[in-house]
């Protein structure tokens, strides 16, 4: 019990954790208050659209934290975390489709509309159970976690590292994208899953449900952050950093490097799945484009911009980049990807440690200025 309590309390011994959680929960409270209590014609009112948009940003932030866990602290540049995100999203989408029942276009109480349109007679076996929320929540964790377990076991056991591992992860998500595009897979093909109506009995189109999903996403981000912070501040985290910086030496010392890599990789995949599951009911659709390798590359850009191996930097990067994407896709939709690429180059050249590194540098400089020199101390 003492070990468990120490593991849970250790993240709060760092200064960054209380600050991050304080800022996050303050933002949740402020946004909720402005949405509920400010009149709609007020400049301070936060609309339902904005609440949903902020909820999507928080989903991306949780996904970025998951990527930072494996890239920043384990040294594994995963270009396939979009696949884990999408699998969690599809698990939630299947549940939401089963909740439609006979309210669909074709009125079939069992088969989703796209299956009726494609002349399917029976519900596929892998859709059974998704009419139950508890089963769905398990699959949100199990589907990406199991894929990460199998993939990681084969890759880490074979000691595939560096750029080769990155390429394989990218190939994995590309293969899944091609598979989910096929209608015979039973996941809606190119159109994906959409037209959701309820979640846990609550109407997805009401403002109260949207606000509830926003708050739930913020809480999930807080829990995910604490879990990752607990890992990186533990002995496992120190061994992970050792694997990142000197894998051969870590093996020589007797550590089973592949086991450390596999555990952290699976935890990261599960967090990405949770982010995807929370993303789908807020956005209202899940389709194979979420498997796109380009999306996984964007996630890496978020983490690089915010700052690797900080966790909170990944959150900053995800929110800033996606806010910029929302703004600039309206101003210059054709040039947005060029702007994103230029931003990544500028950050790499001028801010190699990202925004979090710049904040740490300024805080250190301020601390040095406040610390008296030897002569001042003896004066």
mmCIF file of C-alpha atoms in Angstrom:
data_model
loop_
_atom_site.group_PDB
_atom_site.id
_atom_site.type_symbol
_atom_site.label_atom_id
_atom_site.label_comp_id
_atom_site.label_asym_id
_atom_site.label_seq_id
_atom_site.Cartn_x
_atom_site.Cartn_y
_atom_site.Cartn_z
ATOM 1 C CA UNK A 1 0.000 0.000 0.000
ATOM 2 C CA UNK A 2 2.854 2.379 0.825
ATOM 3 C CA UNK A 3 4.434 1.787 -2.565
ATOM 4 C CA UNK A 4 1.110 2.509 -4.304
ATOM 5 C CA UNK A 5 0.607 5.708 -2.330
ATOM 6 C CA UNK A 6 4.152 6.873 -3.083
ATOM 7 C CA UNK A 7 3.600 6.216 -6.775
ATOM 8 C CA UNK A 8 0.423 8.293 -6.728
ATOM 9 C CA UNK A 9 1.847 11.124 -4.650
ATOM 10 C CA UNK A 10 5.250 11.372 -6.341
ATOM 11 C CA UNK A 11 3.998 13.439 -9.330
ATOM 12 C CA UNK A 12 2.643 16.106 -6.966
ATOM 13 C CA UNK A 13 6.070 16.594 -5.405
ATOM 14 C CA UNK A 14 7.149 18.294 -8.614
ATOM 15 C CA UNK A 15 6.311 21.952 -9.040
ATOM 16 C CA UNK A 16 5.003 21.515 -12.586
ATOM 17 C CA UNK A 17 2.195 19.108 -11.678
ATOM 18 C CA UNK A 18 0.191 21.349 -9.288
ATOM 19 C CA UNK A 19 0.679 24.284 -11.661
ATOM 20 C CA UNK A 20 -0.518 22.301 -14.667
ATOM 21 C CA UNK A 21 -3.540 20.885 -12.854
ATOM 22 C CA UNK A 22 -4.371 24.299 -11.391
ATOM 23 C CA UNK A 23 -4.327 25.933 -14.822
ATOM 24 C CA UNK A 24 -6.315 23.099 -16.383
ATOM 25 C CA UNK A 25 -9.086 23.009 -13.785
ATOM 26 C CA UNK A 26 -9.243 26.798 -13.669
ATOM 27 C CA UNK A 27 -9.777 26.809 -17.429
ATOM 28 C CA UNK A 28 -12.516 24.177 -17.108
ATOM 29 C CA UNK A 29 -14.299 26.219 -14.440
ATOM 30 C CA UNK A 30 -13.966 29.529 -16.291
ATOM 31 C CA UNK A 31 -15.168 28.149 -19.624
ATOM 32 C CA UNK A 32 -18.093 26.377 -17.945
ATOM 33 C CA UNK A 33 -19.089 29.509 -16.025
ATOM 34 C CA UNK A 34 -18.904 31.748 -19.091
ATOM 35 C CA UNK A 35 -20.960 29.242 -21.060
ATOM 36 C CA UNK A 36 -23.655 28.755 -18.433
ATOM 37 C CA UNK A 37 -24.035 32.134 -16.781
ATOM 38 C CA UNK A 38 -23.146 34.759 -19.372
ATOM 39 C CA UNK A 39 -25.945 35.859 -21.714
ATOM 40 C CA UNK A 40 -25.546 34.802 -25.326
ATOM 41 C CA UNK A 41 -25.311 38.383 -26.582
ATOM 42 C CA UNK A 42 -22.407 39.089 -24.226
ATOM 43 C CA UNK A 43 -18.846 39.309 -25.548
ATOM 44 C CA UNK A 44 -17.756 37.038 -22.696
ATOM 45 C CA UNK A 45 -20.201 34.261 -23.540
ATOM 46 C CA UNK A 46 -18.596 30.988 -24.652
ATOM 47 C CA UNK A 47 -20.777 29.331 -27.266
ATOM 48 C CA UNK A 48 -21.481 25.624 -27.578
ATOM 49 C CA UNK A 49 -19.380 25.565 -30.743
ATOM 50 C CA UNK A 50 -16.408 26.980 -28.836
ATOM 51 C CA UNK A 51 -16.916 24.505 -25.991
ATOM 52 C CA UNK A 52 -16.847 21.631 -28.483
ATOM 53 C CA UNK A 53 -13.777 23.106 -30.200
ATOM 54 C CA UNK A 54 -11.938 23.414 -26.889
ATOM 55 C CA UNK A 55 -12.929 19.850 -26.041
ATOM 56 C CA UNK A 56 -11.351 18.703 -29.292
ATOM 57 C CA UNK A 57 -8.160 20.578 -28.402
ATOM 58 C CA UNK A 58 -8.053 18.798 -25.033
ATOM 59 C CA UNK A 59 -8.396 15.437 -26.797
ATOM 60 C CA UNK A 60 -5.426 16.340 -28.956
ATOM 61 C CA UNK A 61 -3.540 17.445 -25.837
ATOM 62 C CA UNK A 62 -4.035 14.023 -24.230
ATOM 63 C CA UNK A 63 -2.849 12.399 -27.446
ATOM 64 C CA UNK A 64 0.249 14.614 -27.454
ATOM 65 C CA UNK A 65 1.023 13.640 -23.847
ATOM 66 C CA UNK A 66 0.847 9.975 -24.887
ATOM 67 C CA UNK A 67 3.312 10.585 -27.721
ATOM 68 C CA UNK A 68 5.651 12.586 -25.486
ATOM 69 C CA UNK A 69 5.753 9.681 -23.044
ATOM 70 C CA UNK A 70 7.320 7.359 -25.626
ATOM 71 C CA UNK A 71 9.264 9.908 -27.666
ATOM 72 C CA UNK A 72 10.489 12.231 -24.951
ATOM 73 C CA UNK A 73 11.307 9.690 -22.236
ATOM 74 C CA UNK A 74 11.815 6.447 -24.161
ATOM 75 C CA UNK A 75 13.360 7.827 -27.333
ATOM 76 C CA UNK A 76 10.861 6.058 -29.622
ATOM 77 C CA UNK A 77 9.660 8.345 -32.402
ATOM 78 C CA UNK A 78 6.274 6.809 -33.102
ATOM 79 C CA UNK A 79 4.659 7.867 -36.358
ATOM 80 C CA UNK A 80 1.718 5.555 -35.782
ATOM 81 C CA UNK A 81 -0.039 6.888 -32.713
ATOM 82 C CA UNK A 82 -2.812 8.129 -34.949
ATOM 83 C CA UNK A 83 -3.746 4.449 -35.335
ATOM 84 C CA UNK A 84 -4.239 4.002 -31.583
ATOM 85 C CA UNK A 85 -6.212 7.236 -31.476
ATOM 86 C CA UNK A 86 -8.440 6.052 -34.320
ATOM 87 C CA UNK A 87 -8.999 2.591 -32.815
ATOM 88 C CA UNK A 88 -10.254 4.163 -29.603
ATOM 89 C CA UNK A 89 -12.436 6.445 -31.691
ATOM 90 C CA UNK A 90 -13.894 3.566 -33.693
ATOM 91 C CA UNK A 91 -14.672 1.654 -30.494
ATOM 92 C CA UNK A 92 -16.645 4.649 -29.219
ATOM 93 C CA UNK A 93 -18.211 5.165 -32.656
ATOM 94 C CA UNK A 94 -19.478 1.588 -32.716
ATOM 95 C CA UNK A 95 -21.125 2.121 -29.341
ATOM 96 C CA UNK A 96 -22.735 5.357 -30.506
ATOM 97 C CA UNK A 97 -24.009 3.666 -33.677
ATOM 98 C CA UNK A 98 -25.612 0.887 -31.624
ATOM 99 C CA UNK A 99 -27.366 3.527 -29.521
ATOM 100 C CA UNK A 100 -29.201 4.881 -32.583
ATOM 101 C CA UNK A 101 -31.417 1.784 -32.776
ATOM 102 C CA UNK A 102 -34.503 2.184 -34.968
ATOM 103 C CA UNK A 103 -34.046 5.960 -35.215
ATOM 104 C CA UNK A 104 -31.788 5.566 -38.231
ATOM 105 C CA UNK A 105 -32.744 6.380 -41.790
ATOM 106 C CA UNK A 106 -33.758 2.777 -42.526
ATOM 107 C CA UNK A 107 -35.286 2.121 -39.107
ATOM 108 C CA UNK A 108 -33.433 -1.147 -38.454
ATOM 109 C CA UNK A 109 -33.151 -1.669 -34.678
ATOM 110 C CA UNK A 110 -29.946 -3.743 -34.961
ATOM 111 C CA UNK A 111 -28.033 -2.915 -38.135
ATOM 112 C CA UNK A 112 -26.494 0.552 -38.628
ATOM 113 C CA UNK A 113 -27.684 2.434 -41.690
ATOM 114 C CA UNK A 114 -24.552 1.806 -43.749
ATOM 115 C CA UNK A 115 -24.938 -1.968 -43.282
ATOM 116 C CA UNK A 116 -28.557 -1.837 -44.425
ATOM 117 C CA UNK A 117 -27.489 0.217 -47.446
ATOM 118 C CA UNK A 118 -24.822 -2.393 -48.293
ATOM 119 C CA UNK A 119 -27.395 -5.211 -47.922
ATOM 120 C CA UNK A 120 -25.837 -6.801 -44.862
ATOM 121 C CA UNK A 121 -28.146 -9.413 -43.309
ATOM 122 C CA UNK A 122 -26.643 -9.836 -39.846
ATOM 123 C CA UNK A 123 -24.519 -7.828 -37.482
ATOM 124 C CA UNK A 124 -20.822 -8.874 -37.636
ATOM 125 C CA UNK A 125 -19.564 -10.746 -34.588
ATOM 126 C CA UNK A 126 -17.075 -8.005 -33.683
ATOM 127 C CA UNK A 127 -19.947 -5.521 -33.304
ATOM 128 C CA UNK A 128 -21.598 -7.560 -30.559
ATOM 129 C CA UNK A 129 -21.238 -6.104 -27.086
ATOM 130 C CA UNK A 130 -20.930 -2.516 -28.242
ATOM 131 C CA UNK A 131 -24.487 -1.824 -27.185
ATOM 132 C CA UNK A 132 -23.160 -1.880 -23.593
ATOM 133 C CA UNK A 133 -21.180 1.069 -22.244
ATOM 134 C CA UNK A 134 -18.928 -0.956 -19.920
ATOM 135 C CA UNK A 135 -17.883 -3.252 -22.773
ATOM 136 C CA UNK A 136 -17.123 -0.231 -24.946
ATOM 137 C CA UNK A 137 -14.959 1.384 -22.276
ATOM 138 C CA UNK A 138 -12.960 -1.830 -21.983
ATOM 139 C CA UNK A 139 -12.490 -2.021 -25.747
ATOM 140 C CA UNK A 140 -11.395 1.611 -25.891
ATOM 141 C CA UNK A 141 -8.396 0.525 -23.816
ATOM 142 C CA UNK A 142 -8.057 -3.045 -25.063
ATOM 143 C CA UNK A 143 -8.103 -2.457 -28.841
ATOM 144 C CA UNK A 144 -5.180 0.003 -29.019
ATOM 145 C CA UNK A 145 -3.438 -1.658 -26.081
ATOM 146 C CA UNK A 146 -3.536 -5.106 -27.681
ATOM 147 C CA UNK A 147 -2.288 -3.769 -31.016
ATOM 148 C CA UNK A 148 0.559 -1.963 -29.240
ATOM 149 C CA UNK A 149 1.358 -5.112 -27.249
ATOM 150 C CA UNK A 150 1.635 -7.335 -30.316
ATOM 151 C CA UNK A 151 3.447 -4.754 -32.437
ATOM 152 C CA UNK A 152 5.777 -3.707 -29.621
ATOM 153 C CA UNK A 153 6.598 -7.284 -28.642
ATOM 154 C CA UNK A 154 7.678 -8.130 -32.190
ATOM 155 C CA UNK A 155 9.527 -4.853 -32.764
ATOM 156 C CA UNK A 156 11.332 -4.510 -29.441
ATOM 157 C CA UNK A 157 12.150 -8.224 -29.259
ATOM 158 C CA UNK A 158 13.805 -7.877 -32.664
ATOM 159 C CA UNK A 159 15.582 -4.724 -31.407
ATOM 160 C CA UNK A 160 14.227 -2.530 -34.171
ATOM 161 C CA UNK A 161 15.141 1.034 -33.242
ATOM 162 C CA UNK A 162 15.616 4.506 -34.636
ATOM 163 C CA UNK A 163 14.313 5.530 -38.013
ATOM 164 C CA UNK A 164 13.479 1.932 -38.909
ATOM 165 C CA UNK A 165 10.998 1.708 -36.047
ATOM 166 C CA UNK A 166 9.483 5.049 -37.048
ATOM 167 C CA UNK A 167 8.983 3.823 -40.603
ATOM 168 C CA UNK A 168 7.366 0.598 -39.408
ATOM 169 C CA UNK A 169 4.928 2.481 -37.164
ATOM 170 C CA UNK A 170 4.040 4.705 -40.098
ATOM 171 C CA UNK A 171 3.510 1.662 -42.309
ATOM 172 C CA UNK A 172 1.245 0.175 -39.626
ATOM 173 C CA UNK A 173 -1.105 3.131 -39.538
ATOM 174 C CA UNK A 174 -1.108 3.381 -43.349
ATOM 175 C CA UNK A 175 -2.068 -0.295 -43.643
ATOM 176 C CA UNK A 176 -4.903 0.173 -41.169
ATOM 177 C CA UNK A 177 -6.121 3.224 -43.087
ATOM 178 C CA UNK A 178 -6.315 1.204 -46.309
ATOM 179 C CA UNK A 179 -8.111 -1.630 -44.503
ATOM 180 C CA UNK A 180 -10.719 0.630 -42.891
ATOM 181 C CA UNK A 181 -11.439 2.282 -46.239
ATOM 182 C CA UNK A 182 -12.862 -1.039 -47.485
ATOM 183 C CA UNK A 183 -16.630 -1.410 -47.142
ATOM 184 C CA UNK A 184 -16.394 -5.132 -46.467
ATOM 185 C CA UNK A 185 -14.512 -4.446 -43.218
ATOM 186 C CA UNK A 186 -17.810 -3.371 -41.665
ATOM 187 C CA UNK A 187 -16.729 0.031 -40.346
ATOM 188 C CA UNK A 188 -18.506 2.338 -42.754
ATOM 189 C CA UNK A 189 -15.801 2.482 -45.400
ATOM 190 C CA UNK A 190 -14.843 5.916 -46.678
ATOM 191 C CA UNK A 191 -17.709 7.642 -44.855
ATOM 192 C CA UNK A 192 -16.901 6.075 -41.504
ATOM 193 C CA UNK A 193 -19.348 6.224 -38.605
ATOM 194 C CA UNK A 194 -21.540 9.267 -38.032
ATOM 195 C CA UNK A 195 -25.076 10.533 -37.306
ATOM 196 C CA UNK A 196 -24.691 9.812 -33.594
ATOM 197 C CA UNK A 197 -27.569 10.695 -31.297
ATOM 198 C CA UNK A 198 -27.020 9.619 -27.682
ATOM 199 C CA UNK A 199 -24.229 8.778 -25.273
ATOM 200 C CA UNK A 200 -25.077 7.095 -21.965
ATOM 201 C CA UNK A 201 -28.688 8.179 -22.521
ATOM 202 C CA UNK A 202 -27.861 11.873 -23.025
ATOM 203 C CA UNK A 203 -28.642 13.688 -26.255
ATOM 204 C CA UNK A 204 -25.398 14.630 -27.988
ATOM 205 C CA UNK A 205 -26.972 17.701 -29.554
ATOM 206 C CA UNK A 206 -27.771 19.464 -26.279
ATOM 207 C CA UNK A 207 -25.515 22.112 -24.813
ATOM 208 C CA UNK A 208 -25.403 20.324 -21.455
ATOM 209 C CA UNK A 209 -24.021 17.135 -23.011
ATOM 210 C CA UNK A 210 -21.398 19.044 -24.949
ATOM 211 C CA UNK A 211 -20.288 20.828 -21.806
ATOM 212 C CA UNK A 212 -20.219 17.519 -19.936
ATOM 213 C CA UNK A 213 -17.982 15.980 -22.610
ATOM 214 C CA UNK A 214 -15.686 19.004 -22.425
ATOM 215 C CA UNK A 215 -15.338 18.617 -18.652
ATOM 216 C CA UNK A 216 -14.877 14.841 -18.947
ATOM 217 C CA UNK A 217 -12.090 15.392 -21.476
ATOM 218 C CA UNK A 218 -10.361 17.846 -19.144
ATOM 219 C CA UNK A 219 -10.552 15.336 -16.287
ATOM 220 C CA UNK A 220 -9.203 12.580 -18.558
ATOM 221 C CA UNK A 221 -6.307 14.850 -19.531
ATOM 222 C CA UNK A 222 -5.547 15.508 -15.867
ATOM 223 C CA UNK A 223 -5.597 11.776 -15.033
ATOM 224 C CA UNK A 224 -3.490 10.922 -18.068
ATOM 225 C CA UNK A 225 -0.972 13.607 -17.188
ATOM 226 C CA UNK A 226 -0.666 12.373 -13.588
ATOM 227 C CA UNK A 227 -0.238 8.770 -14.767
ATOM 228 C CA UNK A 228 2.516 9.755 -17.189
ATOM 229 C CA UNK A 229 4.168 11.985 -14.595
ATOM 230 C CA UNK A 230 4.005 9.109 -12.115
ATOM 231 C CA UNK A 231 5.753 6.848 -14.605
ATOM 232 C CA UNK A 232 8.529 9.261 -15.537
ATOM 233 C CA UNK A 233 9.298 10.152 -11.907
ATOM 234 C CA UNK A 234 9.518 6.504 -10.838
ATOM 235 C CA UNK A 235 12.347 4.025 -11.194
ATOM 236 C CA UNK A 236 10.695 2.855 -14.391
ATOM 237 C CA UNK A 237 10.963 6.384 -15.740
ATOM 238 C CA UNK A 238 14.655 6.592 -14.901
ATOM 239 C CA UNK A 239 15.264 3.280 -16.634
ATOM 240 C CA UNK A 240 13.281 4.566 -19.626
ATOM 241 C CA UNK A 241 15.538 7.599 -19.902
ATOM 242 C CA UNK A 242 18.556 5.302 -19.607
ATOM 243 C CA UNK A 243 17.168 3.217 -22.479
ATOM 244 C CA UNK A 244 16.758 6.394 -24.487
ATOM 245 C CA UNK A 245 20.249 7.730 -23.862
ATOM 246 C CA UNK A 246 22.323 4.528 -23.662
ATOM 247 C CA UNK A 247 20.346 1.421 -24.552
ATOM 248 C CA UNK A 248 23.376 -0.861 -24.916
ATOM 249 C CA UNK A 249 24.765 0.160 -21.530
ATOM 250 C CA UNK A 250 21.343 -0.315 -19.919
ATOM 251 C CA UNK A 251 21.216 -3.844 -21.293
ATOM 252 C CA UNK A 252 24.720 -4.490 -20.021
ATOM 253 C CA UNK A 253 23.598 -3.487 -16.519
ATOM 254 C CA UNK A 254 21.030 -6.277 -16.615
ATOM 255 C CA UNK A 255 17.790 -4.421 -17.363
ATOM 256 C CA UNK A 256 15.276 -6.014 -19.728
ATOM 257 C CA UNK A 257 15.044 -3.044 -22.039
ATOM 258 C CA UNK A 258 12.379 -4.566 -24.273
ATOM 259 C CA UNK A 259 10.047 -5.050 -21.293
ATOM 260 C CA UNK A 260 10.419 -1.416 -20.254
ATOM 261 C CA UNK A 261 9.822 -0.262 -23.815
ATOM 262 C CA UNK A 262 6.801 -2.527 -24.220
ATOM 263 C CA UNK A 263 5.111 -1.430 -20.986
ATOM 264 C CA UNK A 264 5.500 2.294 -21.665
ATOM 265 C CA UNK A 265 4.465 1.840 -25.294
ATOM 266 C CA UNK A 266 1.259 0.010 -24.325
ATOM 267 C CA UNK A 267 0.338 2.621 -21.687
ATOM 268 C CA UNK A 268 0.892 5.362 -24.263
ATOM 269 C CA UNK A 269 -1.312 3.548 -26.799
ATOM 270 C CA UNK A 270 -4.127 3.183 -24.253
ATOM 271 C CA UNK A 271 -4.015 6.902 -23.464
ATOM 272 C CA UNK A 272 -4.199 7.638 -27.185
ATOM 273 C CA UNK A 273 -7.242 5.351 -27.408
ATOM 274 C CA UNK A 274 -8.979 7.251 -24.598
ATOM 275 C CA UNK A 275 -8.278 10.518 -26.420
ATOM 276 C CA UNK A 276 -9.863 9.090 -29.572
ATOM 277 C CA UNK A 277 -12.911 7.850 -27.676
ATOM 278 C CA UNK A 278 -13.535 11.301 -26.211
ATOM 279 C CA UNK A 279 -12.904 12.973 -29.563
ATOM 280 C CA UNK A 280 -15.602 11.108 -31.516
ATOM 281 C CA UNK A 281 -18.783 12.169 -29.645
ATOM 282 C CA UNK A 282 -17.629 15.792 -29.681
ATOM 283 C CA UNK A 283 -16.734 15.926 -33.354
ATOM 284 C CA UNK A 284 -19.598 13.668 -34.440
ATOM 285 C CA UNK A 285 -17.738 11.443 -36.889
ATOM 286 C CA UNK A 286 -14.898 8.949 -37.146
ATOM 287 C CA UNK A 287 -13.526 7.849 -40.520
ATOM 288 C CA UNK A 288 -10.332 6.271 -41.902
ATOM 289 C CA UNK A 289 -8.687 9.665 -42.395
ATOM 290 C CA UNK A 290 -7.777 9.550 -38.685
ATOM 291 C CA UNK A 291 -5.368 6.735 -39.599
ATOM 292 C CA UNK A 292 -3.573 9.017 -42.047
ATOM 293 C CA UNK A 293 0.230 9.036 -41.568
ATOM 294 C CA UNK A 294 0.106 12.813 -42.010
ATOM 295 C CA UNK A 295 -1.977 13.081 -38.833
ATOM 296 C CA UNK A 296 0.609 11.078 -36.868
ATOM 297 C CA UNK A 297 3.333 13.380 -38.180
ATOM 298 C CA UNK A 298 1.311 16.394 -37.046
ATOM 299 C CA UNK A 299 1.225 14.951 -33.524
ATOM 300 C CA UNK A 300 5.020 14.835 -33.500
ATOM 301 C CA UNK A 301 5.078 18.493 -34.578
ATOM 302 C CA UNK A 302 2.850 19.385 -31.604
ATOM 303 C CA UNK A 303 5.229 17.705 -29.180
ATOM 304 C CA UNK A 304 8.332 19.213 -30.795
ATOM 305 C CA UNK A 305 6.848 22.692 -30.702
ATOM 306 C CA UNK A 306 5.757 22.397 -27.084
ATOM 307 C CA UNK A 307 8.911 20.685 -25.885
ATOM 308 C CA UNK A 308 9.899 17.039 -25.624
ATOM 309 C CA UNK A 309 10.250 15.223 -22.293
ATOM 310 C CA UNK A 310 8.142 17.745 -20.370
ATOM 311 C CA UNK A 311 4.560 16.430 -20.825
ATOM 312 C CA UNK A 312 3.072 19.873 -20.197
ATOM 313 C CA UNK A 313 4.976 21.149 -23.218
ATOM 314 C CA UNK A 314 3.128 18.605 -25.351
ATOM 315 C CA UNK A 315 -0.168 20.040 -24.113
ATOM 316 C CA UNK A 316 0.941 23.575 -24.961
ATOM 317 C CA UNK A 317 2.077 22.531 -28.434
ATOM 318 C CA UNK A 318 -1.109 20.614 -29.219
ATOM 319 C CA UNK A 319 -3.394 23.468 -28.208
ATOM 320 C CA UNK A 320 -1.367 26.193 -29.930
ATOM 321 C CA UNK A 321 -0.905 24.347 -33.224
ATOM 322 C CA UNK A 322 -4.543 23.296 -33.464
ATOM 323 C CA UNK A 323 -5.751 26.780 -32.567
ATOM 324 C CA UNK A 324 -3.483 28.150 -35.295
ATOM 325 C CA UNK A 325 -4.840 25.510 -37.653
ATOM 326 C CA UNK A 326 -8.406 26.596 -36.903
ATOM 327 C CA UNK A 327 -7.530 30.226 -37.592
ATOM 328 C CA UNK A 328 -5.290 29.837 -40.629
ATOM 329 C CA UNK A 329 -7.323 27.206 -42.450
ATOM 330 C CA UNK A 330 -9.996 29.888 -42.712
ATOM 331 C CA UNK A 331 -7.538 32.550 -43.848
ATOM 332 C CA UNK A 332 -5.259 30.524 -46.129
ATOM 333 C CA UNK A 333 -6.561 26.945 -46.432
ATOM 334 C CA UNK A 334 -4.252 26.019 -49.299
ATOM 335 C CA UNK A 335 -1.111 27.279 -47.583
ATOM 336 C CA UNK A 336 -1.732 25.931 -44.072
ATOM 337 C CA UNK A 337 0.516 22.870 -44.461
ATOM 338 C CA UNK A 338 3.350 25.090 -45.685
ATOM 339 C CA UNK A 339 2.878 27.290 -42.634
ATOM 340 C CA UNK A 340 2.948 24.214 -40.384
ATOM 341 C CA UNK A 341 6.136 22.961 -42.022
ATOM 342 C CA UNK A 342 7.770 26.372 -41.721
ATOM 343 C CA UNK A 343 6.775 26.558 -38.069
ATOM 344 C CA UNK A 344 8.372 23.175 -37.422
ATOM 345 C CA UNK A 345 11.606 24.268 -39.117
ATOM 346 C CA UNK A 346 11.749 27.526 -37.160
ATOM 347 C CA UNK A 347 11.162 25.755 -33.869
ATOM 348 C CA UNK A 348 13.816 23.157 -34.651
ATOM 349 C CA UNK A 349 16.390 25.838 -35.465
ATOM 350 C CA UNK A 350 15.624 28.505 -32.865
ATOM 351 C CA UNK A 351 13.819 26.562 -30.125
ATOM 352 C CA UNK A 352 15.301 23.048 -30.128
ATOM 353 C CA UNK A 353 13.716 22.376 -26.736
ATOM 354 C CA UNK A 354 10.385 23.904 -27.674
ATOM 355 C CA UNK A 355 8.268 26.412 -25.812
ATOM 356 C CA UNK A 356 8.673 24.518 -22.541
ATOM 357 C CA UNK A 357 12.453 24.732 -22.927
ATOM 358 C CA UNK A 358 12.195 28.495 -23.411
ATOM 359 C CA UNK A 359 10.066 28.801 -20.266
ATOM 360 C CA UNK A 360 12.549 26.706 -18.299
ATOM 361 C CA UNK A 361 15.421 28.828 -19.572
ATOM 362 C CA UNK A 362 13.720 32.058 -18.507
ATOM 363 C CA UNK A 363 12.840 30.635 -15.101
ATOM 364 C CA UNK A 364 16.424 29.517 -14.595
ATOM 365 C CA UNK A 365 17.733 32.935 -15.618
ATOM 366 C CA UNK A 366 15.353 34.604 -13.168
ATOM 367 C CA UNK A 367 16.465 32.249 -10.406
ATOM 368 C CA UNK A 368 20.113 33.028 -11.139
ATOM 369 C CA UNK A 369 19.387 36.762 -11.022
ATOM 370 C CA UNK A 370 17.636 36.406 -7.659
ATOM 371 C CA UNK A 371 20.449 34.308 -6.169
ATOM 372 C CA UNK A 372 23.076 36.525 -4.461
ATOM 373 C CA UNK A 373 26.699 36.094 -5.469
ATOM 374 C CA UNK A 374 29.388 35.132 -2.985
ATOM 375 C CA UNK A 375 30.486 38.726 -2.377
ATOM 376 C CA UNK A 376 26.891 39.913 -1.919
ATOM 377 C CA UNK A 377 26.182 37.102 0.501
ATOM 378 C CA UNK A 378 29.198 37.958 2.704
ATOM 379 C CA UNK A 379 28.613 41.712 2.533
#
